[in-house]
mmCIF file of C-alpha atoms in Angstrom:
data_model
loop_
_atom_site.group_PDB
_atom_site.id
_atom_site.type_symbol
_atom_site.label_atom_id
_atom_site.label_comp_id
_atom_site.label_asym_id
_atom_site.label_seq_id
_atom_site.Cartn_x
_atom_site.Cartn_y
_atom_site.Cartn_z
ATOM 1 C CA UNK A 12 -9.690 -12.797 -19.955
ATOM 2 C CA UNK A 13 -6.866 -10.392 -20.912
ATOM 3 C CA UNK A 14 -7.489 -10.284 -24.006
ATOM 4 C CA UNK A 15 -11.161 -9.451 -23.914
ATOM 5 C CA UNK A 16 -10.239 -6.506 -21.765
ATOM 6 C CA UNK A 17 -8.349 -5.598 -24.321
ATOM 7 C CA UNK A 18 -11.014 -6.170 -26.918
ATOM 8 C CA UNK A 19 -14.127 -6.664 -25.880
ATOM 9 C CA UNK A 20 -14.052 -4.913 -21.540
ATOM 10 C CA UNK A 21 -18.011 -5.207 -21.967
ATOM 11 C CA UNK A 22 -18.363 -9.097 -22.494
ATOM 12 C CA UNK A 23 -16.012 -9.497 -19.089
ATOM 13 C CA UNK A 24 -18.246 -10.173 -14.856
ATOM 14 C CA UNK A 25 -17.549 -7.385 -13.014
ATOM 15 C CA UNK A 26 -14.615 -9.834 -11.318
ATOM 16 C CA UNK A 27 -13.533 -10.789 -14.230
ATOM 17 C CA UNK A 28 -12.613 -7.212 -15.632
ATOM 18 C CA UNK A 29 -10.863 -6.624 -12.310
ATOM 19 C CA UNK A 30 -8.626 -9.823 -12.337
ATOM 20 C CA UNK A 31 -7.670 -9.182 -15.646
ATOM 21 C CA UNK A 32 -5.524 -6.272 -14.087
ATOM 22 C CA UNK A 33 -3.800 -8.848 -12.113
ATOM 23 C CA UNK A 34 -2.312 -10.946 -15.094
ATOM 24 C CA UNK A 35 0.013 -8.068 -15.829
ATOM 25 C CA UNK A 36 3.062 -6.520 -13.753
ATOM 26 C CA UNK A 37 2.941 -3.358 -16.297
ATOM 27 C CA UNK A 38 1.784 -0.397 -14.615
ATOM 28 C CA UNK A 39 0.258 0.990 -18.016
ATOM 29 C CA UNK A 40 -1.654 -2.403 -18.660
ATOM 30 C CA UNK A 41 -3.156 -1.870 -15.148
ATOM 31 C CA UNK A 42 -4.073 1.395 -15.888
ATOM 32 C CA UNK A 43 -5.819 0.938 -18.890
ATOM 33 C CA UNK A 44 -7.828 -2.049 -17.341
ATOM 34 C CA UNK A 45 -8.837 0.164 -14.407
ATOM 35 C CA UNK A 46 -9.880 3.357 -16.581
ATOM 36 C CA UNK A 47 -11.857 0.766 -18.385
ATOM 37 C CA UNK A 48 -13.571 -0.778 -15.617
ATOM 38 C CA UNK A 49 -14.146 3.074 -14.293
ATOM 39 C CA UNK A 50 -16.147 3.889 -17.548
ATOM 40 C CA UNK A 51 -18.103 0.317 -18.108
ATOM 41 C CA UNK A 52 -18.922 0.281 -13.994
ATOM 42 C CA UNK A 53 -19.188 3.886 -13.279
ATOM 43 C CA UNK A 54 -20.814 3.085 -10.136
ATOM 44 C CA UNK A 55 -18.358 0.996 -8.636
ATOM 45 C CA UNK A 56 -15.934 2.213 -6.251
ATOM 46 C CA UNK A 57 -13.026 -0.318 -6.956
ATOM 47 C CA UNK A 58 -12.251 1.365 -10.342
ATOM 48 C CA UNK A 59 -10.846 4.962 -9.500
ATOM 49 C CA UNK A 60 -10.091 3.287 -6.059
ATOM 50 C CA UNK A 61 -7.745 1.394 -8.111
ATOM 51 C CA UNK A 62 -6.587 3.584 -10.623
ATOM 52 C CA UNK A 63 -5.707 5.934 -7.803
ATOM 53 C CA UNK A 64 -3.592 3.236 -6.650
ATOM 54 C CA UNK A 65 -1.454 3.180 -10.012
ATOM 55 C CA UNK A 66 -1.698 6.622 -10.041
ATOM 56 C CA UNK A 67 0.236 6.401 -6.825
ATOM 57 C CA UNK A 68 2.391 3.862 -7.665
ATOM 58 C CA UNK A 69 3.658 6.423 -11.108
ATOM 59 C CA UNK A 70 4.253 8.857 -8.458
ATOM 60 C CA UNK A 71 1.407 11.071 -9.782
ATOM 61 C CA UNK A 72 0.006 11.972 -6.617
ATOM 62 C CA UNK A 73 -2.278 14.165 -7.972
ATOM 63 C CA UNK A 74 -3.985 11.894 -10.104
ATOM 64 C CA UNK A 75 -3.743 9.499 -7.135
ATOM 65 C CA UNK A 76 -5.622 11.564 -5.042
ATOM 66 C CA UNK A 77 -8.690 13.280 -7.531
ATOM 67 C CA UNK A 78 -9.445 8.819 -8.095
ATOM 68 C CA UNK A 79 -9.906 8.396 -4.240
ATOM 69 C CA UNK A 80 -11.861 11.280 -3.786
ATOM 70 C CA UNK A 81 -13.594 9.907 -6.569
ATOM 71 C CA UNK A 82 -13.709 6.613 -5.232
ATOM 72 C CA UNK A 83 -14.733 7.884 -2.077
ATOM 73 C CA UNK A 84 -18.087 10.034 -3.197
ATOM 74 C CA UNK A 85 -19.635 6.682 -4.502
ATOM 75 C CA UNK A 86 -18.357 4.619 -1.345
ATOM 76 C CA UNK A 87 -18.049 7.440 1.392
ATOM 77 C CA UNK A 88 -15.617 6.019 4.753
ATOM 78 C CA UNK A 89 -14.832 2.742 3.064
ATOM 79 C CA UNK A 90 -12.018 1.974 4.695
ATOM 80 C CA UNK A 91 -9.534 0.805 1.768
ATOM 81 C CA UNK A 92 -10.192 3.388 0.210
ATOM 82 C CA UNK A 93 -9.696 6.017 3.576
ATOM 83 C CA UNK A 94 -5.926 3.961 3.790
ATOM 84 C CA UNK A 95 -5.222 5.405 0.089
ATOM 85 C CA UNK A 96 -6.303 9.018 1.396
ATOM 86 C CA UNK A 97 -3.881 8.413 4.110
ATOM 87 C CA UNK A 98 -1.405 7.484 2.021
ATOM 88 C CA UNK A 99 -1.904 10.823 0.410
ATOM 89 C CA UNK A 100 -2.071 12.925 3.142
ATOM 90 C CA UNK A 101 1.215 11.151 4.544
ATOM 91 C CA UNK A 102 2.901 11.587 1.095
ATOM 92 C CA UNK A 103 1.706 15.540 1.528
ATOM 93 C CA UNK A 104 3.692 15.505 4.587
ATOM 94 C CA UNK A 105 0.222 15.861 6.260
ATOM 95 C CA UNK A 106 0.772 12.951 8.843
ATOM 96 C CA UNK A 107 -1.840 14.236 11.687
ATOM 97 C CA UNK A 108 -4.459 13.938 8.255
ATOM 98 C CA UNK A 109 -2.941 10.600 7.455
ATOM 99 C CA UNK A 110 -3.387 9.126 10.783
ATOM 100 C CA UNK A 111 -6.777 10.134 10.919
ATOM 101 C CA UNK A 112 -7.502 7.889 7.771
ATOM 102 C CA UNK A 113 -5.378 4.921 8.766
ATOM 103 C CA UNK A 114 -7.621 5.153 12.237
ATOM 104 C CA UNK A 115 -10.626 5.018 10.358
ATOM 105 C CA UNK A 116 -9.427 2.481 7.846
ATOM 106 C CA UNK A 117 -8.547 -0.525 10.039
ATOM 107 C CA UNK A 118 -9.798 -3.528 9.444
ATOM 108 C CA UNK A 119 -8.897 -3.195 6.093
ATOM 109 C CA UNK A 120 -5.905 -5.239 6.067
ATOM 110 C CA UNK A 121 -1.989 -5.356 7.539
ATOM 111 C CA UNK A 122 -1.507 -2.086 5.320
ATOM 112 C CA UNK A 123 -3.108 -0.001 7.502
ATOM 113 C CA UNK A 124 -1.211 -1.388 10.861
ATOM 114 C CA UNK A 125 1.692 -0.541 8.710
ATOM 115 C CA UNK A 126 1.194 3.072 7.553
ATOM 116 C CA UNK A 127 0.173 3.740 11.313
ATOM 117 C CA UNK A 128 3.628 1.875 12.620
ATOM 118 C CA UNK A 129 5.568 4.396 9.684
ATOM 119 C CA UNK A 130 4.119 7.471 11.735
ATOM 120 C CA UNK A 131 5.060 6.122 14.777
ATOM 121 C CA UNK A 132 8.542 4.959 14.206
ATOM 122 C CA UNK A 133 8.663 8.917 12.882
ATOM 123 C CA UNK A 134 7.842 9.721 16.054
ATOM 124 C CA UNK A 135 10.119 7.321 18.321
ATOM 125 C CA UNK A 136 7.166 5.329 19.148
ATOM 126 C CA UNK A 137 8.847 2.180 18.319
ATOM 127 C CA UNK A 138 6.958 0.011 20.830
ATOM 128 C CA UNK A 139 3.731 1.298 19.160
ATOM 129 C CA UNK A 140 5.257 0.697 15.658
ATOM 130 C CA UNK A 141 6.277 -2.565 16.281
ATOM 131 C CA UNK A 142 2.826 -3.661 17.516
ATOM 132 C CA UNK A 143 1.383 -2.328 14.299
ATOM 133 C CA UNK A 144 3.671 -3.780 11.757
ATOM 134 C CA UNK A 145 2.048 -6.950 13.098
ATOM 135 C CA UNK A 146 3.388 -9.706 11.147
ATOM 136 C CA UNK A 147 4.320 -8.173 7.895
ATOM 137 C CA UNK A 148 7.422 -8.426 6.876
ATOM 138 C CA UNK A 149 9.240 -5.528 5.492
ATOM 139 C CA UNK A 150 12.657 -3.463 6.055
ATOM 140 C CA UNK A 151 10.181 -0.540 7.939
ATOM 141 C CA UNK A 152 8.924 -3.314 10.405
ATOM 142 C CA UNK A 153 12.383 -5.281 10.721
ATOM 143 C CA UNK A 154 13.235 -1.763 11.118
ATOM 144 C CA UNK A 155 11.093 -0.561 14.002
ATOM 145 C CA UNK A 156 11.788 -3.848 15.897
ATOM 146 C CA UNK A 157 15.496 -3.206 16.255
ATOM 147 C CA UNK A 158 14.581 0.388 16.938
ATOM 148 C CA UNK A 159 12.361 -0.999 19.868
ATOM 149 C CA UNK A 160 14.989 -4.084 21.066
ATOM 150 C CA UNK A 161 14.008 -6.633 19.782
ATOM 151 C CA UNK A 162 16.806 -7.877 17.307
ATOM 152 C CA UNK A 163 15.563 -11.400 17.039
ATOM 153 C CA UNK A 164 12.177 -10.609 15.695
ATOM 154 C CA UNK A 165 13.982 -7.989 13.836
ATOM 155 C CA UNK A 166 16.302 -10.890 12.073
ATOM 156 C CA UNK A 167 13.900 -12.753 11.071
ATOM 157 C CA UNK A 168 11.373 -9.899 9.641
ATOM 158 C CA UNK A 169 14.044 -8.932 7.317
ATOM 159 C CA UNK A 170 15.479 -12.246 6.999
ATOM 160 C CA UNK A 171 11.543 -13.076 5.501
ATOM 161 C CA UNK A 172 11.345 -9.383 4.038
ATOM 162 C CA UNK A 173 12.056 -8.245 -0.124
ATOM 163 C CA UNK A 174 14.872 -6.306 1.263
ATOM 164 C CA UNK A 175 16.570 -9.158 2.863
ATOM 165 C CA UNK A 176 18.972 -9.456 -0.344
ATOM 166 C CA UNK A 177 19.085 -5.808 -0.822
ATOM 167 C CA UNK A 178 21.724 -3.221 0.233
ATOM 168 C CA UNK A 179 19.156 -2.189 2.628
ATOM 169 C CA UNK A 180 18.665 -5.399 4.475
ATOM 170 C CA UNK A 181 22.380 -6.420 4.480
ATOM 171 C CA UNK A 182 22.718 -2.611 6.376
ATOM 172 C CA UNK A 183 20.075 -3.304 8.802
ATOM 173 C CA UNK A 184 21.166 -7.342 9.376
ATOM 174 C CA UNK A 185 24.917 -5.395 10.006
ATOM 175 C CA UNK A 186 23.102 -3.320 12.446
ATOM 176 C CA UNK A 187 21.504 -6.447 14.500
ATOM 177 C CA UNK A 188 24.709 -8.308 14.113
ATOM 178 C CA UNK A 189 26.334 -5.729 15.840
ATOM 179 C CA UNK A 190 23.920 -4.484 18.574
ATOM 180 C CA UNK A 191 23.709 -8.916 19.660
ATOM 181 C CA UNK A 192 27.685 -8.536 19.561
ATOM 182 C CA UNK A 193 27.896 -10.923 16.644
ATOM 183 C CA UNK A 194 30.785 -10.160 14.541
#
């Protein structure tokens, strides 16, 4: 399958163009997929949708957002794609904009309850924050637990988080340690 996306894009299933992306970690290999799929399935929202999304994850945030606007004329208020434009607006430093998406993208996975739970923990809504971190596990939601009390949760977010071997994590696990008084 990677190869023929390579090669020969038009032979690929719709799905199968779109998991080819998947079989790489490079961001350029990703890229090149998506544009692909954008030109053979013009129609389709998931291609700028997801080129966006590599756009964003470059740091070319204008890119980024020109492929969601994109993505969002041929699938208008899809809610993935209304997380992305948060993610924009939020970037933009925009974050009444960006809430406004995230509240009309939910349901479309524990992304969105986390974006929202960024802007609150911004605003000392930790209570919120924590509630909308639900169960992922990151250093932002380990982050707004200890913020909001409760240090337990908190050890074992980060404890299951991709900070929890990172300078980051061993900061925040100081933290806890020392707000439960364990040396």
């Amino acid at each position: 399958i990677k190869e023929f996306a390579k090669s020969n894009p038009d032979t690929l299933s719709v799905e199968e163009l779109l998991y080819a992306a998947t079989m790489t970690d490079n961001l350029d290999e990703k890229m090149s997929v998506y544009m692909t799929f954008s030109k053979i399935h013009a129609k389709d929202w998931r291609g700028p949708n997801n080129v966006g999304y590599i756009a964003v994850m470059k740091n070319d945030l204008e890119k980024a957002k020109a492929e969601f606007d994109k993505a969002n004329s041929l699938s208008p208020n899809n809610p993935v794609i209304n997380n992305n434009l948060g993610v924009i607006e939020r970037a933009n430093e925009n974050n009444e904009k960006a809430l406004e998406y995230y509240n009309s993208a939910k349901g479309a996975g524990p992304e969105v309850g986390a974006n929202i739970g960024f802007l609150q923990m911004k605003e000392g809504d930790y209570t919120s924050a924590a509630s909308n971190y639900g169960s992922v596990n990151s250093f932002n939601a380990a982050l707004a637990q200890t913020l909001n009390g409760d240090n337990q949760t908190a050890l074992k977010t980060i404890d299951a988080s991709p900070a929890a071997n990172q300078a980051a994590g061993y900061y925040l696990k100081a933290v806890i340690g020392a707000r439960k008084q364990d040396k």
